[in-house]
PDB file of N, CA and C in Angstrom:
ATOM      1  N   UNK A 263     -83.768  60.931 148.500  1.00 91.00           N
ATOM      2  CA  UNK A 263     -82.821  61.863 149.070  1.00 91.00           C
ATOM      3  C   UNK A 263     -81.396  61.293 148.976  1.00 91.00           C
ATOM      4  N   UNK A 264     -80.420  61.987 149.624  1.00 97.00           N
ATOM      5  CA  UNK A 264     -78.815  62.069 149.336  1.00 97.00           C
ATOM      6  C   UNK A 264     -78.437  60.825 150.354  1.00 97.00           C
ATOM      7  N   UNK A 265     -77.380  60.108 149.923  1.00 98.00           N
ATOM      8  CA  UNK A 265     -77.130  59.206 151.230  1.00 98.00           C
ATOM      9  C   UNK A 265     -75.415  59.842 151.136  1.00 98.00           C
ATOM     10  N   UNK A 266     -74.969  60.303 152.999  1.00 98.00           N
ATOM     11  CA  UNK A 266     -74.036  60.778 153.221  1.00 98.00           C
ATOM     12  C   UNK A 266     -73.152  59.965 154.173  1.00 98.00           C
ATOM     13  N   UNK A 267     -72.075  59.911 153.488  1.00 98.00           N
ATOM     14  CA  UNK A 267     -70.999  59.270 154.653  1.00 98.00           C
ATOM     15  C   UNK A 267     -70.273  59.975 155.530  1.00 98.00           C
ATOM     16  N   UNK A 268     -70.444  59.601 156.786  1.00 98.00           N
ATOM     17  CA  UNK A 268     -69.712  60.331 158.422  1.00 98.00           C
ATOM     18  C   UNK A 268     -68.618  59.414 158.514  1.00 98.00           C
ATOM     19  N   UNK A 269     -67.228  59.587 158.402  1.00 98.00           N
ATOM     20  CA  UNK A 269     -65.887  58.974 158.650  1.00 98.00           C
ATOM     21  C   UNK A 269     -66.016  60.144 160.493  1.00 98.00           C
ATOM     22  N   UNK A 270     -66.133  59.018 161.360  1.00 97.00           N
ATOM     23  CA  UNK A 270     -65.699  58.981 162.584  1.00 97.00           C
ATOM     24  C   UNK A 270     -64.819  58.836 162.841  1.00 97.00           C
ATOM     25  N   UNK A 271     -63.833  58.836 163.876  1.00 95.00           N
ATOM     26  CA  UNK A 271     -62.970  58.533 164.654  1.00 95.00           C
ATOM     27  C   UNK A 271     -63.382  57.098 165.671  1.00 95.00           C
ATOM     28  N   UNK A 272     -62.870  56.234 165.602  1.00 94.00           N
ATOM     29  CA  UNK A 272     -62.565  54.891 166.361  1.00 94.00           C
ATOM     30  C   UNK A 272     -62.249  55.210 167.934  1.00 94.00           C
ATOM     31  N   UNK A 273     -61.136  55.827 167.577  1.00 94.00           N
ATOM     32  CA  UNK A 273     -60.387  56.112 169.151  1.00 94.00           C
ATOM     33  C   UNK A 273     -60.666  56.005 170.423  1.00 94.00           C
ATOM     34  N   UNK A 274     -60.151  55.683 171.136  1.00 94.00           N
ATOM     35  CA  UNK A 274     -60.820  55.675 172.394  1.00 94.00           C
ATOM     36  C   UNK A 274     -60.052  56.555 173.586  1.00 94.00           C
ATOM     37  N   UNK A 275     -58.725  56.691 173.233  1.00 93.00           N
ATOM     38  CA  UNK A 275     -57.926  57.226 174.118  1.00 93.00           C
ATOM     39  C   UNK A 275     -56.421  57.629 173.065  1.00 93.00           C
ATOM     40  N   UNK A 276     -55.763  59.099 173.654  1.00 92.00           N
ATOM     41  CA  UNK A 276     -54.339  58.959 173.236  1.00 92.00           C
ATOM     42  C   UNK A 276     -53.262  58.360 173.878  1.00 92.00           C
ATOM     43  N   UNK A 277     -52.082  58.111 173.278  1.00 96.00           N
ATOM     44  CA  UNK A 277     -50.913  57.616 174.067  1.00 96.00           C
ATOM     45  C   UNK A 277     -50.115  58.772 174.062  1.00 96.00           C
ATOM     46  N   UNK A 278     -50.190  59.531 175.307  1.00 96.00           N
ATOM     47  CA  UNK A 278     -49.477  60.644 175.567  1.00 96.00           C
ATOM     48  C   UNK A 278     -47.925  60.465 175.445  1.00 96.00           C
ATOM     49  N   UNK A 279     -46.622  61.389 175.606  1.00 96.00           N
ATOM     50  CA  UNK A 279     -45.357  60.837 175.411  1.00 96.00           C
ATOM     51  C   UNK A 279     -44.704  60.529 176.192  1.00 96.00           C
ATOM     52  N   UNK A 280     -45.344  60.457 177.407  1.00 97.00           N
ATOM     53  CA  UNK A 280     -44.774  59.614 178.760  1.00 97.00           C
ATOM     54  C   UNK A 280     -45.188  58.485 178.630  1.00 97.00           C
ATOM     55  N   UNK A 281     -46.448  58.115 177.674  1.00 97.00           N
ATOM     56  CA  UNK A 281     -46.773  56.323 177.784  1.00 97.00           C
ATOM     57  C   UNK A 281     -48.583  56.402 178.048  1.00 97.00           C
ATOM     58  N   UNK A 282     -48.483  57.541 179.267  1.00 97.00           N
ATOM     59  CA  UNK A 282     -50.010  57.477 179.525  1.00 97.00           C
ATOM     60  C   UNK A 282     -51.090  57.779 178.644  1.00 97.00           C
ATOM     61  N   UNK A 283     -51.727  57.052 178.931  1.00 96.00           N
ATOM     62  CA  UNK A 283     -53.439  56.973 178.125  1.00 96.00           C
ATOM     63  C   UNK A 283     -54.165  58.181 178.382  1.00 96.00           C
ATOM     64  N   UNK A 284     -54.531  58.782 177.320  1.00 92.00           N
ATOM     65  CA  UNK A 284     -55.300  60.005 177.661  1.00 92.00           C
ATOM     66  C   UNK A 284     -56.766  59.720 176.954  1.00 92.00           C
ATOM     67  N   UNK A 285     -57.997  59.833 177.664  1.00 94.00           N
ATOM     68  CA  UNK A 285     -58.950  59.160 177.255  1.00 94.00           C
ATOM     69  C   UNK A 285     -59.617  60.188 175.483  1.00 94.00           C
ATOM     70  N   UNK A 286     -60.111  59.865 174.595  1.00 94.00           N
ATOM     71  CA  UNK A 286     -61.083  60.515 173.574  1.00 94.00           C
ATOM     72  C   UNK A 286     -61.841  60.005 172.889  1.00 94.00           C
ATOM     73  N   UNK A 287     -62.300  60.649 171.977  1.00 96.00           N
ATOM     74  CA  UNK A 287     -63.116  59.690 171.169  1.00 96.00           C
ATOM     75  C   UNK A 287     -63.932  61.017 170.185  1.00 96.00           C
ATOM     76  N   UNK A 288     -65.049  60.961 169.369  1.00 97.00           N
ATOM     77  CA  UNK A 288     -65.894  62.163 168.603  1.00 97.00           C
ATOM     78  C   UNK A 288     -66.127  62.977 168.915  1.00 97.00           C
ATOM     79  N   UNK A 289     -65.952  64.627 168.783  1.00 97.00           N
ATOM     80  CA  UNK A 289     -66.887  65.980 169.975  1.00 97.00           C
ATOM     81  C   UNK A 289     -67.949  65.895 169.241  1.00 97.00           C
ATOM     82  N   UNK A 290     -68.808  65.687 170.376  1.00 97.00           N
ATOM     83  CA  UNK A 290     -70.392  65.005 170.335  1.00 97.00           C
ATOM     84  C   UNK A 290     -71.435  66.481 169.403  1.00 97.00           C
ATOM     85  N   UNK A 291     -70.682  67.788 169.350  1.00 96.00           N
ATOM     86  CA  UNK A 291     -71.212  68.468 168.114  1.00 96.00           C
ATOM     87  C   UNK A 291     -70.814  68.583 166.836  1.00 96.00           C
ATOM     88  N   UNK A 292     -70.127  67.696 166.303  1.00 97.00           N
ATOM     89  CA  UNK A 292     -69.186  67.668 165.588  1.00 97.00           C
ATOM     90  C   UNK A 292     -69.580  66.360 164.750  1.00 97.00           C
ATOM     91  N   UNK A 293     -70.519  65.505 165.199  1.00 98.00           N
ATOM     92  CA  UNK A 293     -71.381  64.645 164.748  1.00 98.00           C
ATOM     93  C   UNK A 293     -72.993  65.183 164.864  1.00 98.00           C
ATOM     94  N   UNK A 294     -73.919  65.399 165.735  1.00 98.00           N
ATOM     95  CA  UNK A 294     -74.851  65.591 166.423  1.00 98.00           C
ATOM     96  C   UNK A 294     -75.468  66.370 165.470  1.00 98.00           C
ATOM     97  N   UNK A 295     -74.906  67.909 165.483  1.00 97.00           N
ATOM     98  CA  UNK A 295     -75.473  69.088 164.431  1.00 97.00           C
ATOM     99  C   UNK A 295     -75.541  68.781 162.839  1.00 97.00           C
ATOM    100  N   UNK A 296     -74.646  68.133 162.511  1.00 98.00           N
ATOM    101  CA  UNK A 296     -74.854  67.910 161.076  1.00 98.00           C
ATOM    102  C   UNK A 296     -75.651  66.635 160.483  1.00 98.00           C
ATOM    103  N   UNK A 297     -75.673  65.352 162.094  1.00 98.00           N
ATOM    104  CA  UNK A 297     -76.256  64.521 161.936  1.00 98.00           C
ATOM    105  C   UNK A 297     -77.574  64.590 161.949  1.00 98.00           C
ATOM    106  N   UNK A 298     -78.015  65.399 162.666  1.00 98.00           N
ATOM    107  CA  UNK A 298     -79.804  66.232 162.931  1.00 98.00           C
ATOM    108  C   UNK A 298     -80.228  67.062 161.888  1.00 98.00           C
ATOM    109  N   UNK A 299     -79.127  68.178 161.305  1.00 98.00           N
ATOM    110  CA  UNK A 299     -79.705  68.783 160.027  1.00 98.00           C
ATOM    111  C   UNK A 299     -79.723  67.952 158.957  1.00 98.00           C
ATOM    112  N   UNK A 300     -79.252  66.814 158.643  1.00 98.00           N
ATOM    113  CA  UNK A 300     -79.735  66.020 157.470  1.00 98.00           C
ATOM    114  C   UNK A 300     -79.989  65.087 157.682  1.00 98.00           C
ATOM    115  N   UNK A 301     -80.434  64.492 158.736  1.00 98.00           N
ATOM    116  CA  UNK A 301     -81.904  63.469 158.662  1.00 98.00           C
ATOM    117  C   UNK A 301     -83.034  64.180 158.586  1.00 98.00           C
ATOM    118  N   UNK A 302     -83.164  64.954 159.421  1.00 98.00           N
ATOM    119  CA  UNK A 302     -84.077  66.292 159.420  1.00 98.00           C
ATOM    120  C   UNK A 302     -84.616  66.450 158.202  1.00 98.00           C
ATOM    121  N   UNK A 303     -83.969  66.336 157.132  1.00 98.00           N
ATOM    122  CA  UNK A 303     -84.139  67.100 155.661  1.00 98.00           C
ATOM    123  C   UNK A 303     -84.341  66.103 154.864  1.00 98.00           C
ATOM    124  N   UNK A 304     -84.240  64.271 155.253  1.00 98.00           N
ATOM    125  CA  UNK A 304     -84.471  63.232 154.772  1.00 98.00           C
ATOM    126  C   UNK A 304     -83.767  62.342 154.286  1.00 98.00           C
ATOM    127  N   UNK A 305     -82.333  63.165 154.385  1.00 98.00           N
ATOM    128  CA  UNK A 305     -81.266  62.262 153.836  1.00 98.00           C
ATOM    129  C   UNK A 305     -80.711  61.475 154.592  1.00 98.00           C
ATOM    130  N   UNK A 306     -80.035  60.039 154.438  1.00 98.00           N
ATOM    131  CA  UNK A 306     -79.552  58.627 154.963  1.00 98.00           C
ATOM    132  C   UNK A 306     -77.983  58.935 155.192  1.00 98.00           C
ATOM    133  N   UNK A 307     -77.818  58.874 156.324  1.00 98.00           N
ATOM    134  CA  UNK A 307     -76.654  59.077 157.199  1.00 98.00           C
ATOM    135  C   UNK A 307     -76.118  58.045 156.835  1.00 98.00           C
ATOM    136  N   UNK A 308     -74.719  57.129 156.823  1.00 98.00           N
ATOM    137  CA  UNK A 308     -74.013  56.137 156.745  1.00 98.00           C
ATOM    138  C   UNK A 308     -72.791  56.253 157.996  1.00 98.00           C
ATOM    139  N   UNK A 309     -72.363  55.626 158.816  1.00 98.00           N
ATOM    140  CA  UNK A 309     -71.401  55.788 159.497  1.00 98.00           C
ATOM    141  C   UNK A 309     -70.283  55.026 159.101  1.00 98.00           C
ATOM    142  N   UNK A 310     -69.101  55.457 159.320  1.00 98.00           N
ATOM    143  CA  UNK A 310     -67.646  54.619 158.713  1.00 98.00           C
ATOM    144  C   UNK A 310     -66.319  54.887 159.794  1.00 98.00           C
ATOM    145  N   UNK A 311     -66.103  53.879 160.450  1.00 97.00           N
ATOM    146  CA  UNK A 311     -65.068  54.131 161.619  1.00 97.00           C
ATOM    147  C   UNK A 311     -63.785  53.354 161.048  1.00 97.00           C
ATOM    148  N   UNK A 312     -62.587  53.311 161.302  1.00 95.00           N
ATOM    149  CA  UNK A 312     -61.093  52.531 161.138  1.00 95.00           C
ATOM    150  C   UNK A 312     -61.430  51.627 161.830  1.00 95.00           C
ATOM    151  N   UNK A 313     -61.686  50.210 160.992  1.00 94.00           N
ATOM    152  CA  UNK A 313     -61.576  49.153 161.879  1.00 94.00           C
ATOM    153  C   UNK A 313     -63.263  48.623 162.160  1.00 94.00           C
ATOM    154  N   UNK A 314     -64.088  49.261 161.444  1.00 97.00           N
ATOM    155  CA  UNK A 314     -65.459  49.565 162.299  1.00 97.00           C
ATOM    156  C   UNK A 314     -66.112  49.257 162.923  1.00 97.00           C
ATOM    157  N   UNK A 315     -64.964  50.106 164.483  1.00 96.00           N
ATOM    158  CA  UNK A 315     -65.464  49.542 165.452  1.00 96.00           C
ATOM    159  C   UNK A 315     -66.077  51.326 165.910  1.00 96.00           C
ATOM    160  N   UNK A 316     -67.069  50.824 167.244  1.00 96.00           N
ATOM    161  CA  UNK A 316     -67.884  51.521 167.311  1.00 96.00           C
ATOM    162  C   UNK A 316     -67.589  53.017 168.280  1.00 96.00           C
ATOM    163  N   UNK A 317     -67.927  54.321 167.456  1.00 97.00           N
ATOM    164  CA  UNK A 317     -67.008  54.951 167.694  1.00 97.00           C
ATOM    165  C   UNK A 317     -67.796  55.277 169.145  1.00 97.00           C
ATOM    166  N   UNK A 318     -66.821  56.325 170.338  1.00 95.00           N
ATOM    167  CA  UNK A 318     -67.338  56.464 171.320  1.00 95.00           C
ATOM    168  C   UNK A 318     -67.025  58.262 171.713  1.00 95.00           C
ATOM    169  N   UNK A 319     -68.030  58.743 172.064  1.00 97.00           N
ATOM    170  CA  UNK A 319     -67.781  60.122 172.024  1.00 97.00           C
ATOM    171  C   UNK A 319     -66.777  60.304 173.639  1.00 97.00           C
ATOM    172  N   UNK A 320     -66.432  61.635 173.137  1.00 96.00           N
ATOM    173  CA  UNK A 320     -65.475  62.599 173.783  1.00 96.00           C
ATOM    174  C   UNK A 320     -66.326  62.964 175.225  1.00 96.00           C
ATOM    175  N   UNK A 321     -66.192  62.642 176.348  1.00 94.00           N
ATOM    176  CA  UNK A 321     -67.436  62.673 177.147  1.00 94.00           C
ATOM    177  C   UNK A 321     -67.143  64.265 177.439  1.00 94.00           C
ATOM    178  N   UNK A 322     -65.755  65.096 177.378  1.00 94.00           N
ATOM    179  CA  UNK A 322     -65.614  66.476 177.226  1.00 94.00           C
ATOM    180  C   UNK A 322     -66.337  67.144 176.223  1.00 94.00           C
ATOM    181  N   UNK A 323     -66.733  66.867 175.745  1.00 96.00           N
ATOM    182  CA  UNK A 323     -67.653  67.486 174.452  1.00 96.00           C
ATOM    183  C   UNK A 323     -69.096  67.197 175.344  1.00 96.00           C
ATOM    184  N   UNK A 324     -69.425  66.678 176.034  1.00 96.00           N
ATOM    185  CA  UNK A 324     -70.896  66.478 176.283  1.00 96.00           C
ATOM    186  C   UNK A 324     -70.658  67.622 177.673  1.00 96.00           C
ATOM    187  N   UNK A 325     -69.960  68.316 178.488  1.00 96.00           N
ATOM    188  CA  UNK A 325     -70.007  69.035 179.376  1.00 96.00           C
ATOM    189  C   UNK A 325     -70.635  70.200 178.769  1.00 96.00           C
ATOM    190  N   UNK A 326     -71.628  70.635 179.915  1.00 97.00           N
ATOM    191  CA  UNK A 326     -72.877  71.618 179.521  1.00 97.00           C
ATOM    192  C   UNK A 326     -71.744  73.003 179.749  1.00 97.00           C
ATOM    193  N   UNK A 327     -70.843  73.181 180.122  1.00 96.00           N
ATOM    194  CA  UNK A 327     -69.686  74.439 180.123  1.00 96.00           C
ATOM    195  C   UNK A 327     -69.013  73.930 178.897  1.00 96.00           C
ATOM    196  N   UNK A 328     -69.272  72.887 178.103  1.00 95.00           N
ATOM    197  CA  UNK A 328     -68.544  72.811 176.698  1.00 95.00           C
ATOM    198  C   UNK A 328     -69.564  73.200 175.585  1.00 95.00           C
ATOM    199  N   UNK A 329     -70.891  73.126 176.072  1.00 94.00           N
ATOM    200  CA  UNK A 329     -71.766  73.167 174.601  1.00 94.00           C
ATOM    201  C   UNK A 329     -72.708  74.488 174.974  1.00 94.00           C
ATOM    202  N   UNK A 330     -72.186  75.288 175.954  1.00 94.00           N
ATOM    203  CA  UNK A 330     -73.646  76.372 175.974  1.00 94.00           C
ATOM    204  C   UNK A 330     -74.233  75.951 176.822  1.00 94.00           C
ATOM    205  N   UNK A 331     -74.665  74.994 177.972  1.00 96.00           N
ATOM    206  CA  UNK A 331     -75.650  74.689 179.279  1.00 96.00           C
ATOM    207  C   UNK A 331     -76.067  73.200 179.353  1.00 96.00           C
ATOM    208  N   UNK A 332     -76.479  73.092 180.383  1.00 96.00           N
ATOM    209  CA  UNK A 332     -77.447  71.806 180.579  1.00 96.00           C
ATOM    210  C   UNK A 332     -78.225  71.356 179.270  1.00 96.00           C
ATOM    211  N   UNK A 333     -79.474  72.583 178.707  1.00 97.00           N
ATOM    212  CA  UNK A 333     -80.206  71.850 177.807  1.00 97.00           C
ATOM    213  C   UNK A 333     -79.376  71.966 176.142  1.00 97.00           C
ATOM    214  N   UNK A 334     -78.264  72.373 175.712  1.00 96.00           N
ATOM    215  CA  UNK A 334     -77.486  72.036 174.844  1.00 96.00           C
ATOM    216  C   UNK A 334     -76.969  70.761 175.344  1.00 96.00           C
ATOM    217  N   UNK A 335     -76.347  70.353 176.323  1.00 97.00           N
ATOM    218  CA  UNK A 335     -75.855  68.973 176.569  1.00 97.00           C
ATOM    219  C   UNK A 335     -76.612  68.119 176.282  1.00 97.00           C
ATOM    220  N   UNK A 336     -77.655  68.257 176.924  1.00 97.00           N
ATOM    221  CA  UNK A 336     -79.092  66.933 176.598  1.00 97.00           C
ATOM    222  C   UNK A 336     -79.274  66.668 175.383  1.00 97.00           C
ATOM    223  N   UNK A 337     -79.362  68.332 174.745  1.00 97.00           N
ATOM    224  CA  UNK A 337     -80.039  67.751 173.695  1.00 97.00           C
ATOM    225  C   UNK A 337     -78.782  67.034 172.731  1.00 97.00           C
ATOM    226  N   UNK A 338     -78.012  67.096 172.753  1.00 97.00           N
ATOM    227  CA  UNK A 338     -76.569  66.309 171.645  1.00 97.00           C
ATOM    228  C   UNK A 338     -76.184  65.090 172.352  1.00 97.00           C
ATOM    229  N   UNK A 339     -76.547  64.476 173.782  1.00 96.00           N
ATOM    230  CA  UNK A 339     -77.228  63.846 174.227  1.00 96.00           C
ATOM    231  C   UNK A 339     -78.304  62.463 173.543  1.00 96.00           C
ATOM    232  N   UNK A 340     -79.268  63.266 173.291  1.00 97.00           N
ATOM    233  CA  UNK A 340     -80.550  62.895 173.338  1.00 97.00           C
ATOM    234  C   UNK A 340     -80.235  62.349 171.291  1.00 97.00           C
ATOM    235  N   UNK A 341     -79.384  62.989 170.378  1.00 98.00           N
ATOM    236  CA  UNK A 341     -79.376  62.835 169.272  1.00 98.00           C
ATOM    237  C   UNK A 341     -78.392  61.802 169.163  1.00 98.00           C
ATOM    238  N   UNK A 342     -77.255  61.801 169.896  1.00 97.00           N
ATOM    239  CA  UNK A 342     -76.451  60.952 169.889  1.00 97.00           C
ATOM    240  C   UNK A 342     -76.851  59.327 170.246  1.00 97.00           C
ATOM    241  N   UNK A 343     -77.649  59.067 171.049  1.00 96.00           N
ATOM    242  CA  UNK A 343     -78.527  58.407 171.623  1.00 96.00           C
ATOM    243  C   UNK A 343     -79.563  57.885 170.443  1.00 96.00           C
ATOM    244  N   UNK A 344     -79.894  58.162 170.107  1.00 96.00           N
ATOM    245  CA  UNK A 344     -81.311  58.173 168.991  1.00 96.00           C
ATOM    246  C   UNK A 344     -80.045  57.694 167.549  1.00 96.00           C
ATOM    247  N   UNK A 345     -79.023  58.042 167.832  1.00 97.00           N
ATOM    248  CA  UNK A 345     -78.702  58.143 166.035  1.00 97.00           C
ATOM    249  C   UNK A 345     -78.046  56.278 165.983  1.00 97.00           C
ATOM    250  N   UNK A 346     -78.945  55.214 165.468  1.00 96.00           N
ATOM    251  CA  UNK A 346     -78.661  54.178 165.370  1.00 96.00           C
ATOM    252  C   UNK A 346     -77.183  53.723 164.436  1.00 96.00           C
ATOM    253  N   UNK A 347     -77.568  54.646 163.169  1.00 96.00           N
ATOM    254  CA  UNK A 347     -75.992  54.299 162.303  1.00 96.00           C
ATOM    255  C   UNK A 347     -74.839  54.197 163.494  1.00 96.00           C
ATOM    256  N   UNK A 348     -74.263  54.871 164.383  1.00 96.00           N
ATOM    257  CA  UNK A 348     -73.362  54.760 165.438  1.00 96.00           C
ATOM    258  C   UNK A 348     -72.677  53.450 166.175  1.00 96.00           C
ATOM    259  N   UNK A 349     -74.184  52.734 166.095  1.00 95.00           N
ATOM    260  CA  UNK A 349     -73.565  51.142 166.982  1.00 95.00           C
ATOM    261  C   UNK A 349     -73.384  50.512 165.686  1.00 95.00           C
ATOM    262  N   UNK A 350     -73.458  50.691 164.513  1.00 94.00           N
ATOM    263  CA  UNK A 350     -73.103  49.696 164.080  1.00 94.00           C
ATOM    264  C   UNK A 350     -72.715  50.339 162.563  1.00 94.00           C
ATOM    265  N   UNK A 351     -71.430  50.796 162.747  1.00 98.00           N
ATOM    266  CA  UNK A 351     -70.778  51.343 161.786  1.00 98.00           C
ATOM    267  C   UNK A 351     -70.221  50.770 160.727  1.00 98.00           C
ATOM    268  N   UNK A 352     -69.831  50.684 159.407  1.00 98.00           N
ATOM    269  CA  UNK A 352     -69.030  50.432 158.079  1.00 98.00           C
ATOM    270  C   UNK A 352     -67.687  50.367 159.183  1.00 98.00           C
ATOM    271  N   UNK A 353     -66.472  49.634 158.294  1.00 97.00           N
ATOM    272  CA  UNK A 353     -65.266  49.453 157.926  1.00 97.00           C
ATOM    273  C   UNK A 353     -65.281  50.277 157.192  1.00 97.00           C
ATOM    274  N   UNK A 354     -63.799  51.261 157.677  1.00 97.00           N
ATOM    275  CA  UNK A 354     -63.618  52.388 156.378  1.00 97.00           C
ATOM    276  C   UNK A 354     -62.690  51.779 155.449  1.00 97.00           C
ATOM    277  N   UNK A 355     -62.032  50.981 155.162  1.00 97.00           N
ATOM    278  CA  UNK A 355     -61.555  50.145 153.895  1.00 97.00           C
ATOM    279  C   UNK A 355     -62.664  49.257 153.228  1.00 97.00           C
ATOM    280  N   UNK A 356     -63.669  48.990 153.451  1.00 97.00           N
ATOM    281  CA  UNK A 356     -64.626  48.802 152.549  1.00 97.00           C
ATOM    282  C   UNK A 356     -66.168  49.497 152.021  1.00 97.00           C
ATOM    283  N   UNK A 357     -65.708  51.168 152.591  1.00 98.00           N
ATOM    284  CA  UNK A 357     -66.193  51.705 151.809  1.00 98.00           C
ATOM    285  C   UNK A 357     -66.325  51.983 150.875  1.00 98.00           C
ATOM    286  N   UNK A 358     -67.014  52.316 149.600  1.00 97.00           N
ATOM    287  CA  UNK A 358     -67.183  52.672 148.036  1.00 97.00           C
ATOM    288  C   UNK A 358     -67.826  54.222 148.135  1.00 97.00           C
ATOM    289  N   UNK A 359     -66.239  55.146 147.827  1.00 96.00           N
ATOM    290  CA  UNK A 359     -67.161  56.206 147.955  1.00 96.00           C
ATOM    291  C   UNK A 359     -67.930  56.530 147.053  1.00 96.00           C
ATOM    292  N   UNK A 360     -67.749  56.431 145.989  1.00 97.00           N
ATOM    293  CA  UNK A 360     -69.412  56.378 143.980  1.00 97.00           C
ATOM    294  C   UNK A 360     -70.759  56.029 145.209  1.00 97.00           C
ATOM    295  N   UNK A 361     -70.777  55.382 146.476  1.00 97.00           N
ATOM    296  CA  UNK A 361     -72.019  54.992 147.051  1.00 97.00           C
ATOM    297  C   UNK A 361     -72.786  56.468 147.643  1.00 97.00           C
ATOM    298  N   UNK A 362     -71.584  57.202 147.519  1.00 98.00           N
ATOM    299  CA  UNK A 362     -72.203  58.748 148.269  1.00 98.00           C
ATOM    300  C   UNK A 362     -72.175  59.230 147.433  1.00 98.00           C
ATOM    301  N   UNK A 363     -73.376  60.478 147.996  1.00 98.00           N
ATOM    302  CA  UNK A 363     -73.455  61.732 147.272  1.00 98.00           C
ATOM    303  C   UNK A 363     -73.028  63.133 147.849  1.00 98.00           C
ATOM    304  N   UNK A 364     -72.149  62.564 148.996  1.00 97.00           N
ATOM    305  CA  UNK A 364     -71.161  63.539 150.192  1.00 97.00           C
ATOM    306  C   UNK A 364     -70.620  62.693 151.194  1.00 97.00           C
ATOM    307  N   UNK A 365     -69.360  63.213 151.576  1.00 97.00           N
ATOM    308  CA  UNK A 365     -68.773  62.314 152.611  1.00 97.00           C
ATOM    309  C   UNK A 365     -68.231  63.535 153.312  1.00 97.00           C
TER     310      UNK A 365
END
């Protein structure tokens, strides 16, 4: 099968223009859904963050009034959780993209 590269976001927070830290990070469907339909289908996920360090989701994206309910939360949740590429992501300057067959 296809091996696909996910360029994440690093981030952890913005620097708003007063100075203050505004917290972020991945919307947890925005990885989750596309990460489930193609393992699902057999193909090898690759993760690639700036710096690759380990990216950390948007905990606003996991609110069940953000995804459709309680059991939409769980379950992007429950995938996010399960999806190992995540803790231990590529450096996106030493990626080779010729290594994919989609990014």
């Amino acid at each position: 099968m296809a091996k696909v590269l996910f360029i994440v976001s690093g981030a952890t927070y913005w620097v708003l223009k007063d100075g203050t830290r505004y917290p972020t990070g991945y919307w947890a469907e925005e990885f989750a859904n596309p990460y489930k339909i193609l393992t699902d289908a057999g193909h090898e996920v690759v993760v690639a963050t700036p710096n690759g360090v380990t990216p950390t989701v948007d905990m606003m994206s996991l609110r069940p009034e953000m995804v459709g309910g309680n059991d939409s939360a769980l379950e992007l949740e429950a995938i996010i959780r399960s999806a190992e590429v995540m803790r231990r992501p590529l450096q996106l300057s030493d990626v080779r993209l010729e290594d994919y067959a989609a990014v």
